[in-house]
């Protein structure tokens, strides 16, 4: 019997189809339901295309300017705060956090994007230090960290709706043939080998941060093929295993196995090695607002340095000096800020536009970003219409193109009442990310609502009669997609290369993986380089 928890724990211890947009009027909700479509401030961001800005009305100076207030930018600011107060962070949105932001309604806080942090490895001392500062790690016992119980995911943690039944764990188990279970065991054993493996250079085959992984050419060769090809080469044909691998790739990369580097996909299973004194190694850290809780902890001591609704539209630089021009959307004017160094903590498609021609020679098309739709559904449904496991934190639907839903109120101690907020995740898979992005932007709130309800009605018949609000968020560029050849190709390191010890780059896309740990690592690494140069 293999639950996902046991699946991952044992690692630590020892077919994407395009989304259809049907009109499903038969499943329309009750008239009392309110649907609302939102997302990042695209109108403000798209002004970069027209460059419709006046001349700057002010000219100020700072030591280091950070462009972008996602996890990487906030991590960079946190590092600098230790040594200086002479820095400024410019963020486009009204709230820092990037794809880790959260929201709130009368029922609960909830995530709009990234919603958990796996048990961290010990290879990034800065991340461990931050978790101590935030009160997540409260001490050590026998050399292992002790975690605040309120930050560890409560039980029950995961369930999968399969064959009309809610089973415990996310690896398919209920009602599947023995041969499929055996194949899952074989895959598990293969991933265990990679987890234990070290390369010819003595380094871990798969590590977090990625920069600590082995450079062994034999291992790096896995980056040249897709996960789909890897599965075929090793005769992994079970449709149940294939579905699970697709779920994992969609979860971490926003891509199907055919569009995902085999190295990156194996990294998903083989890189997690964190341990704790008071929790199993597969336990995750989570909060009602997801990783928005972490970004709030990062930004709280940095408020005097953060300028929100600030659209940077030009960066001029030469060795030892930078001039950044930005549009202050609150005041409706352009401003200029001069610094001795800049940390560009934005995706590469934005960084290139801001910097213009540089000596970096990476291929822009190598950086592909996955679009997502996220919905927060407020409901009074009891969610136990089908047999099996009770409502969990993570609730996944076998065969669905979605990732299911996270119960945002799961971590609320002493919860009373029947209202919940369900955070529903739909990665928009497909080789052509641009086409999926454009399709998402054309889709109406009503059409998204029909898609969500059709999916949720399978395990929860009649749920539409118990929904009071359905709030939607479209991430056009939700996360970097590690396509075959991207992790160990030449484009990623070239994009990360600093410009004349003056302009530094810090974003999860230069790691190749859009996870909190990588963004955090890129941020403090760039900040350290910039500070040491100054």
Short mmCIF file of C-alpha atoms in Angstrom, two decimals, residues 344-354 364 367 495 506-510:
data_model
loop_
_atom_site.label_atom_id
_atom_site.label_comp_id
_atom_site.label_asym_id
_atom_site.label_seq_id
_atom_site.Cartn_x
_atom_site.Cartn_y
_atom_site.Cartn_z
CA UNK A 344 17.35 42.57 -11.39
CA UNK A 345 14.95 40.13 -9.70
CA UNK A 346 12.51 39.83 -12.60
CA UNK A 347 11.90 37.09 -15.17
CA UNK A 348 14.27 37.23 -18.12
CA UNK A 349 11.65 38.37 -20.62
CA UNK A 350 11.25 41.52 -18.51
CA UNK A 351 14.95 41.96 -17.72
CA UNK A 352 15.84 41.96 -21.42
CA UNK A 353 13.32 44.68 -22.16
CA UNK A 354 14.60 46.86 -19.32
CA UNK A 364 15.29 34.42 -25.17
CA UNK A 367 13.01 30.78 -21.27
CA UNK A 495 21.38 34.75 -18.39
CA UNK A 506 18.20 37.05 -9.18
CA UNK A 507 15.12 35.07 -10.15
CA UNK A 508 14.08 31.43 -9.94
CA UNK A 509 14.23 31.22 -13.74
CA UNK A 510 18.03 31.39 -13.66
#
